[in-house]
Each structure stands twice: as C-alpha cells, then as structure tokens.
Amino acid sequence: MDKHSFSTLSEAVNTLTQEGYKEDFEAEATCIKALYSKKEYQPKELKVIDSYRFEGMTNPSDESVVFTIEANDGTKGTLVMSYGASTAQNEELIQQIPCKKN
C-alpha cells in the first residue's frame, strides 16, 4: 500500500531510488528494458509494487505516473509514464504488468 505522499515527480523518484528502486525501466516496442543493466523483460517477469500519480502545475491533463517495479530476478526500479502531448512509452505493454497483491 502507498506509504508516501510526494509533492513532485522528482521528489518521488529521488526518494524511491534511495529506497532501492535504482533501475530505470522503459517500455519499448516488444519489451520492458532496464536502462542501466540493459536487461530486457516481458511484462509477466515484472510486478508493479506501487504507483504515484502527479498532475501538471499549469495543466491538470499533463499527468505523470511513477510505477515502482520489481523483476523476478530481484531487480527493482521505477518507470515514469507521462500522459499529454506525446509519450515514448508503450502503454499497452505497461498495462500487462501484473500488480502486487496485498
């Protein structure tokens, strides 16, 4: 369950990194890639632990979500999904990642 209340996206990412979510995940065309280790994962190999939603200061439709993710091999990181004019993330692939059961 959500144990944080973040004011900004950067505060969230910085705090989560300090808590061990050190990898940056990115949803590409056919896989979710860990940018530092260069490992590639399929959604079923990952689990969304939590998510944190942020609205833009000037435009509420400029929304971002930070997902904390853990891979089956123990790799932990964050994936930032921005909604708005354009996004480079593969939203369909992200939606396939199972969520942790509480």
mmCIF file with all atom_site columns, N, CA and C in Angstrom, residues 31-80:
data_model
loop_
_atom_site.group_PDB
_atom_site.id
_atom_site.type_symbol
_atom_site.label_atom_id
_atom_site.label_alt_id
_atom_site.label_comp_id
_atom_site.label_asym_id
_atom_site.label_entity_id
_atom_site.label_seq_id
_atom_site.pdbx_PDB_ins_code
_atom_site.Cartn_x
_atom_site.Cartn_y
_atom_site.Cartn_z
_atom_site.occupancy
_atom_site.B_iso_or_equiv
_atom_site.pdbx_formal_charge
_atom_site.auth_seq_id
_atom_site.auth_comp_id
_atom_site.auth_asym_id
_atom_site.auth_atom_id
_atom_site.pdbx_PDB_model_num
ATOM 1   N N  . CYS A 1 31 ? 9.362  -5.086  -25.353 1.00 0.00 ? 31 CYS A N  1
ATOM 2   C CA . CYS A 1 31 ? 9.816  -5.490  -24.028 1.00 0.00 ? 31 CYS A CA 1
ATOM 3   C C  . CYS A 1 31 ? 9.915  -4.270  -23.113 1.00 0.00 ? 31 CYS A C  1
ATOM 4   N N  . ILE A 1 32 ? 10.105 -4.552  -21.836 1.00 0.00 ? 32 ILE A N  1
ATOM 5   C CA . ILE A 1 32 ? 10.389 -3.506  -20.865 1.00 0.00 ? 32 ILE A CA 1
ATOM 6   C C  . ILE A 1 32 ? 11.892 -3.595  -20.614 1.00 0.00 ? 32 ILE A C  1
ATOM 7   N N  . LYS A 1 33 ? 12.599 -2.524  -20.871 1.00 0.00 ? 33 LYS A N  1
ATOM 8   C CA . LYS A 1 33 ? 14.055 -2.540  -20.767 1.00 0.00 ? 33 LYS A CA 1
ATOM 9   C C  . LYS A 1 33 ? 14.514 -1.821  -19.505 1.00 0.00 ? 33 LYS A C  1
ATOM 10  N N  . ALA A 1 34 ? 15.477 -2.434  -18.816 1.00 0.00 ? 34 ALA A N  1
ATOM 11  C CA . ALA A 1 34 ? 16.156 -1.804  -17.690 1.00 0.00 ? 34 ALA A CA 1
ATOM 12  C C  . ALA A 1 34 ? 17.331 -1.034  -18.285 1.00 0.00 ? 34 ALA A C  1
ATOM 13  N N  . LEU A 1 35 ? 17.294 0.282   -18.185 1.00 0.00 ? 35 LEU A N  1
ATOM 14  C CA . LEU A 1 35 ? 18.248 1.103   -18.927 1.00 0.00 ? 35 LEU A CA 1
ATOM 15  C C  . LEU A 1 35 ? 19.685 0.999   -18.435 1.00 0.00 ? 35 LEU A C  1
ATOM 16  N N  . TYR A 1 36 ? 19.911 0.785   -17.142 1.00 0.00 ? 36 TYR A N  1
ATOM 17  C CA . TYR A 1 36 ? 21.281 0.703   -16.637 1.00 0.00 ? 36 TYR A CA 1
ATOM 18  C C  . TYR A 1 36 ? 21.895 -0.669  -16.915 1.00 0.00 ? 36 TYR A C  1
ATOM 19  N N  . SER A 1 37 ? 21.172 -1.719  -16.567 1.00 0.00 ? 37 SER A N  1
ATOM 20  C CA . SER A 1 37 ? 21.715 -3.074  -16.733 1.00 0.00 ? 37 SER A CA 1
ATOM 21  C C  . SER A 1 37 ? 21.530 -3.604  -18.146 1.00 0.00 ? 37 SER A C  1
ATOM 22  N N  . LYS A 1 38 ? 20.706 -2.947  -18.941 1.00 0.00 ? 38 LYS A N  1
ATOM 23  C CA . LYS A 1 38 ? 20.405 -3.354  -20.332 1.00 0.00 ? 38 LYS A CA 1
ATOM 24  C C  . LYS A 1 38 ? 19.625 -4.662  -20.410 1.00 0.00 ? 38 LYS A C  1
ATOM 25  N N  . LYS A 1 39 ? 19.082 -5.120  -19.281 1.00 0.00 ? 39 LYS A N  1
ATOM 26  C CA . LYS A 1 39 ? 18.274 -6.336  -19.292 1.00 0.00 ? 39 LYS A CA 1
ATOM 27  C C  . LYS A 1 39 ? 16.920 -6.031  -19.927 1.00 0.00 ? 39 LYS A C  1
ATOM 28  N N  . GLU A 1 40 ? 16.351 -7.052  -20.555 1.00 0.00 ? 40 GLU A N  1
ATOM 29  C CA . GLU A 1 40 ? 15.036 -6.921  -21.170 1.00 0.00 ? 40 GLU A CA 1
ATOM 30  C C  . GLU A 1 40 ? 14.082 -7.893  -20.505 1.00 0.00 ? 40 GLU A C  1
ATOM 31  N N  . TYR A 1 41 ? 12.865 -7.426  -20.231 1.00 0.00 ? 41 TYR A N  1
ATOM 32  C CA . TYR A 1 41 ? 11.860 -8.223  -19.534 1.00 0.00 ? 41 TYR A CA 1
ATOM 33  C C  . TYR A 1 41 ? 10.548 -8.209  -20.299 1.00 0.00 ? 41 TYR A C  1
ATOM 34  N N  . GLN A 1 42 ? 9.819  -9.279  -20.139 1.00 0.00 ? 42 GLN A N  1
ATOM 35  C CA . GLN A 1 42 ? 8.440  -9.335  -20.584 1.00 0.00 ? 42 GLN A CA 1
ATOM 36  C C  . GLN A 1 42 ? 7.566  -8.955  -19.387 1.00 0.00 ? 42 GLN A C  1
ATOM 37  N N  . PRO A 1 43 ? 6.364  -8.427  -19.622 1.00 0.00 ? 43 PRO A N  1
ATOM 38  C CA . PRO A 1 43 ? 5.519  -7.988  -18.511 1.00 0.00 ? 43 PRO A CA 1
ATOM 39  C C  . PRO A 1 43 ? 5.311  -9.041  -17.426 1.00 0.00 ? 43 PRO A C  1
ATOM 40  N N  . LYS A 1 44 ? 5.198  -10.299 -17.801 1.00 0.00 ? 44 LYS A N  1
ATOM 41  C CA . LYS A 1 44 ? 4.952  -11.360 -16.812 1.00 0.00 ? 44 LYS A CA 1
ATOM 42  C C  . LYS A 1 44 ? 6.147  -11.589 -15.882 1.00 0.00 ? 44 LYS A C  1
ATOM 43  N N  . GLU A 1 45 ? 7.329  -11.069 -16.249 1.00 0.00 ? 45 GLU A N  1
ATOM 44  C CA . GLU A 1 45 ? 8.524  -11.199 -15.417 1.00 0.00 ? 45 GLU A CA 1
ATOM 45  C C  . GLU A 1 45 ? 8.654  -10.055 -14.406 1.00 0.00 ? 45 GLU A C  1
ATOM 46  N N  . LEU A 1 46 ? 7.686  -9.137  -14.426 1.00 0.00 ? 46 LEU A N  1
ATOM 47  C CA . LEU A 1 46 ? 7.715  -7.952  -13.583 1.00 0.00 ? 46 LEU A CA 1
ATOM 48  C C  . LEU A 1 46 ? 6.469  -7.884  -12.710 1.00 0.00 ? 46 LEU A C  1
ATOM 49  N N  . LYS A 1 47 ? 6.545  -7.019  -11.703 1.00 0.00 ? 47 LYS A N  1
ATOM 50  C CA . LYS A 1 47 ? 5.409  -6.808  -10.823 1.00 0.00 ? 47 LYS A CA 1
ATOM 51  C C  . LYS A 1 47 ? 5.383  -5.334  -10.427 1.00 0.00 ? 47 LYS A C  1
ATOM 52  N N  . VAL A 1 48 ? 4.228  -4.679  -10.576 1.00 0.00 ? 48 VAL A N  1
ATOM 53  C CA . VAL A 1 48 ? 4.074  -3.307  -10.102 1.00 0.00 ? 48 VAL A CA 1
ATOM 54  C C  . VAL A 1 48 ? 3.837  -3.373  -8.596  1.00 0.00 ? 48 VAL A C  1
ATOM 55  N N  . ILE A 1 49 ? 4.721  -2.747  -7.828  1.00 0.00 ? 49 ILE A N  1
ATOM 56  C CA . ILE A 1 49 ? 4.608  -2.735  -6.377  1.00 0.00 ? 49 ILE A CA 1
ATOM 57  C C  . ILE A 1 49 ? 3.692  -1.607  -5.933  1.00 0.00 ? 49 ILE A C  1
ATOM 58  N N  . ASP A 1 50 ? 3.854  -0.428  -6.538  1.00 0.00 ? 50 ASP A N  1
ATOM 59  C CA . ASP A 1 50 ? 3.040  0.728   -6.181  1.00 0.00 ? 50 ASP A CA 1
ATOM 60  C C  . ASP A 1 50 ? 3.056  1.722   -7.322  1.00 0.00 ? 50 ASP A C  1
ATOM 61  N N  . SER A 1 51 ? 2.194  2.731   -7.239  1.00 0.00 ? 51 SER A N  1
ATOM 62  C CA . SER A 1 51 ? 2.195  3.799   -8.235  1.00 0.00 ? 51 SER A CA 1
ATOM 63  C C  . SER A 1 51 ? 1.852  5.113   -7.554  1.00 0.00 ? 51 SER A C  1
ATOM 64  N N  . TYR A 1 52 ? 2.379  6.189   -8.138  1.00 0.00 ? 52 TYR A N  1
ATOM 65  C CA . TYR A 1 52 ? 2.202  7.539   -7.610  1.00 0.00 ? 52 TYR A CA 1
ATOM 66  C C  . TYR A 1 52 ? 1.836  8.458   -8.767  1.00 0.00 ? 52 TYR A C  1
ATOM 67  N N  . ARG A 1 53 ? 0.723  9.150   -8.645  1.00 0.00 ? 53 ARG A N  1
ATOM 68  C CA . ARG A 1 53 ? 0.191  9.979   -9.733  1.00 0.00 ? 53 ARG A CA 1
ATOM 69  C C  . ARG A 1 53 ? 0.436  11.460  -9.445  1.00 0.00 ? 53 ARG A C  1
ATOM 70  N N  . PHE A 1 54 ? 0.801  12.207  -10.501 1.00 0.00 ? 54 PHE A N  1
ATOM 71  C CA . PHE A 1 54 ? 1.059  13.642  -10.397 1.00 0.00 ? 54 PHE A CA 1
ATOM 72  C C  . PHE A 1 54 ? 0.343  14.365  -11.522 1.00 0.00 ? 54 PHE A C  1
ATOM 73  N N  . GLU A 1 55 ? -0.235 15.531  -11.203 1.00 0.00 ? 55 GLU A N  1
ATOM 74  C CA . GLU A 1 55 ? -0.852 16.383  -12.220 1.00 0.00 ? 55 GLU A CA 1
ATOM 75  C C  . GLU A 1 55 ? 0.055  17.570  -12.470 1.00 0.00 ? 55 GLU A C  1
ATOM 76  N N  . GLY A 1 56 ? 0.006  18.087  -13.710 1.00 0.00 ? 56 GLY A N  1
ATOM 77  C CA . GLY A 1 56 ? 0.822  19.246  -14.056 1.00 0.00 ? 56 GLY A CA 1
ATOM 78  C C  . GLY A 1 56 ? 0.376  20.479  -13.294 1.00 0.00 ? 56 GLY A C  1
ATOM 79  N N  . MET A 1 57 ? 1.325  21.353  -12.999 1.00 0.00 ? 57 MET A N  1
ATOM 80  C CA . MET A 1 57 ? 1.037  22.577  -12.251 1.00 0.00 ? 57 MET A CA 1
ATOM 81  C C  . MET A 1 57 ? 0.125  23.511  -13.040 1.00 0.00 ? 57 MET A C  1
ATOM 82  N N  . THR A 1 58 ? 0.364  23.659  -14.333 1.00 0.00 ? 58 THR A N  1
ATOM 83  C CA . THR A 1 58 ? -0.417 24.604  -15.131 1.00 0.00 ? 58 THR A CA 1
ATOM 84  C C  . THR A 1 58 ? -1.533 23.932  -15.908 1.00 0.00 ? 58 THR A C  1
ATOM 85  N N  . ASN A 1 59 ? -1.403 22.643  -16.153 1.00 0.00 ? 59 ASN A N  1
ATOM 86  C CA . ASN A 1 59 ? -2.413 21.933  -16.925 1.00 0.00 ? 59 ASN A CA 1
ATOM 87  C C  . ASN A 1 59 ? -2.638 20.561  -16.304 1.00 0.00 ? 59 ASN A C  1
ATOM 88  N N  . PRO A 1 60 ? -3.783 20.366  -15.644 1.00 0.00 ? 60 PRO A N  1
ATOM 89  C CA . PRO A 1 60 ? -4.037 19.074  -14.987 1.00 0.00 ? 60 PRO A CA 1
ATOM 90  C C  . PRO A 1 60 ? -4.003 17.873  -15.925 1.00 0.00 ? 60 PRO A C  1
ATOM 91  N N  . SER A 1 61 ? -4.158 18.111  -17.235 1.00 0.00 ? 61 SER A N  1
ATOM 92  C CA . SER A 1 61 ? -4.103 16.976  -18.162 1.00 0.00 ? 61 SER A CA 1
ATOM 93  C C  . SER A 1 61 ? -2.660 16.534  -18.416 1.00 0.00 ? 61 SER A C  1
ATOM 94  N N  . ASP A 1 62 ? -1.688 17.334  -17.986 1.00 0.00 ? 62 ASP A N  1
ATOM 95  C CA . ASP A 1 62 ? -0.279 16.925  -18.058 1.00 0.00 ? 62 ASP A CA 1
ATOM 96  C C  . ASP A 1 62 ? 0.002  16.058  -16.845 1.00 0.00 ? 62 ASP A C  1
ATOM 97  N N  . GLU A 1 63 ? -0.355 14.812  -16.961 1.00 0.00 ? 63 GLU A N  1
ATOM 98  C CA . GLU A 1 63 ? -0.290 13.890  -15.831 1.00 0.00 ? 63 GLU A CA 1
ATOM 99  C C  . GLU A 1 63 ? 0.875  12.934  -16.002 1.00 0.00 ? 63 GLU A C  1
ATOM 100 N N  . SER A 1 64 ? 1.491  12.560  -14.866 1.00 0.00 ? 64 SER A N  1
ATOM 101 C CA . SER A 1 64 ? 2.555  11.566  -14.865 1.00 0.00 ? 64 SER A CA 1
ATOM 102 C C  . SER A 1 64 ? 2.266  10.552  -13.776 1.00 0.00 ? 64 SER A C  1
ATOM 103 N N  . VAL A 1 65 ? 2.738  9.334   -14.010 1.00 0.00 ? 65 VAL A N  1
ATOM 104 C CA . VAL A 1 65 ? 2.636  8.281   -13.014 1.00 0.00 ? 65 VAL A CA 1
ATOM 105 C C  . VAL A 1 65 ? 4.011  7.646   -12.867 1.00 0.00 ? 65 VAL A C  1
ATOM 106 N N  . VAL A 1 66 ? 4.427  7.449   -11.615 1.00 0.00 ? 66 VAL A N  1
ATOM 107 C CA . VAL A 1 66 ? 5.666  6.715   -11.333 1.00 0.00 ? 66 VAL A CA 1
ATOM 108 C C  . VAL A 1 66 ? 5.254  5.352   -10.798 1.00 0.00 ? 66 VAL A C  1
ATOM 109 N N  . PHE A 1 67 ? 5.722  4.310   -11.466 1.00 0.00 ? 67 PHE A N  1
ATOM 110 C CA . PHE A 1 67 ? 5.472  2.941   -11.015 1.00 0.00 ? 67 PHE A CA 1
ATOM 111 C C  . PHE A 1 67 ? 6.744  2.420   -10.347 1.00 0.00 ? 67 PHE A C  1
ATOM 112 N N  . THR A 1 68 ? 6.611  1.805   -9.169  1.00 0.00 ? 68 THR A N  1
ATOM 113 C CA . THR A 1 68 ? 7.730  1.058   -8.607  1.00 0.00 ? 68 THR A CA 1
ATOM 114 C C  . THR A 1 68 ? 7.544  -0.380  -9.068  1.00 0.00 ? 68 THR A C  1
ATOM 115 N N  . ILE A 1 69 ? 8.622  -0.935  -9.621  1.00 0.00 ? 69 ILE A N  1
ATOM 116 C CA . ILE A 1 69 ? 8.559  -2.242  -10.273 1.00 0.00 ? 69 ILE A CA 1
ATOM 117 C C  . ILE A 1 69 ? 9.653  -3.137  -9.722  1.00 0.00 ? 69 ILE A C  1
ATOM 118 N N  . GLU A 1 70 ? 9.309  -4.415  -9.553  1.00 0.00 ? 70 GLU A N  1
ATOM 119 C CA . GLU A 1 70 ? 10.303 -5.416  -9.169  1.00 0.00 ? 70 GLU A CA 1
ATOM 120 C C  . GLU A 1 70 ? 10.239 -6.561  -10.168 1.00 0.00 ? 70 GLU A C  1
ATOM 121 N N  . ALA A 1 71 ? 11.432 -6.969  -10.647 1.00 0.00 ? 71 ALA A N  1
ATOM 122 C CA . ALA A 1 71 ? 11.536 -8.080  -11.593 1.00 0.00 ? 71 ALA A CA 1
ATOM 123 C C  . ALA A 1 71 ? 11.686 -9.390  -10.833 1.00 0.00 ? 71 ALA A C  1
ATOM 124 N N  . ASN A 1 72 ? 11.391 -10.489 -11.509 1.00 0.00 ? 72 ASN A N  1
ATOM 125 C CA . ASN A 1 72 ? 11.532 -11.826 -10.908 1.00 0.00 ? 72 ASN A CA 1
ATOM 126 C C  . ASN A 1 72 ? 12.957 -12.105 -10.443 1.00 0.00 ? 72 ASN A C  1
ATOM 127 N N  . ASP A 1 73 ? 13.948 -11.451 -11.057 1.00 0.00 ? 73 ASP A N  1
ATOM 128 C CA . ASP A 1 73 ? 15.342 -11.673 -10.670 1.00 0.00 ? 73 ASP A CA 1
ATOM 129 C C  . ASP A 1 73 ? 15.796 -10.748 -9.535  1.00 0.00 ? 73 ASP A C  1
ATOM 130 N N  . GLY A 1 74 ? 14.861 -9.967  -8.968  1.00 0.00 ? 74 GLY A N  1
ATOM 131 C CA . GLY A 1 74 ? 15.179 -9.091  -7.846  1.00 0.00 ? 74 GLY A CA 1
ATOM 132 C C  . GLY A 1 74 ? 15.518 -7.661  -8.225  1.00 0.00 ? 74 GLY A C  1
ATOM 133 N N  . THR A 1 75 ? 15.645 -7.377  -9.513  1.00 0.00 ? 75 THR A N  1
ATOM 134 C CA . THR A 1 75 ? 15.923 -6.013  -9.961  1.00 0.00 ? 75 THR A CA 1
ATOM 135 C C  . THR A 1 75 ? 14.741 -5.117  -9.598  1.00 0.00 ? 75 THR A C  1
ATOM 136 N N  . LYS A 1 76 ? 15.034 -3.966  -8.980  1.00 0.00 ? 76 LYS A N  1
ATOM 137 C CA . LYS A 1 76 ? 13.985 -3.028  -8.574  1.00 0.00 ? 76 LYS A CA 1
ATOM 138 C C  . LYS A 1 76 ? 14.247 -1.664  -9.205  1.00 0.00 ? 76 LYS A C  1
ATOM 139 N N  . GLY A 1 77 ? 13.183 -1.041  -9.676  1.00 0.00 ? 77 GLY A N  1
ATOM 140 C CA . GLY A 1 77 ? 13.345 0.272   -10.287 1.00 0.00 ? 77 GLY A CA 1
ATOM 141 C C  . GLY A 1 77 ? 12.026 0.985   -10.462 1.00 0.00 ? 77 GLY A C  1
ATOM 142 N N  . THR A 1 78 ? 12.089 2.094   -11.176 1.00 0.00 ? 78 THR A N  1
ATOM 143 C CA . THR A 1 78 ? 10.906 2.895   -11.438 1.00 0.00 ? 78 THR A CA 1
ATOM 144 C C  . THR A 1 78 ? 10.678 3.014   -12.936 1.00 0.00 ? 78 THR A C  1
ATOM 145 N N  . LEU A 1 79 ? 9.431  3.231   -13.286 1.00 0.00 ? 79 LEU A N  1
ATOM 146 C CA . LEU A 1 79 ? 9.054  3.507   -14.661 1.00 0.00 ? 79 LEU A CA 1
ATOM 147 C C  . LEU A 1 79 ? 8.154  4.733   -14.601 1.00 0.00 ? 79 LEU A C  1
ATOM 148 N N  . VAL A 1 80 ? 8.525  5.786   -15.333 1.00 0.00 ? 80 VAL A N  1
ATOM 149 C CA . VAL A 1 80 ? 7.743  7.022   -15.347 1.00 0.00 ? 80 VAL A CA 1
ATOM 150 C C  . VAL A 1 80 ? 6.940  7.064   -16.637 1.00 0.00 ? 80 VAL A C  1
#
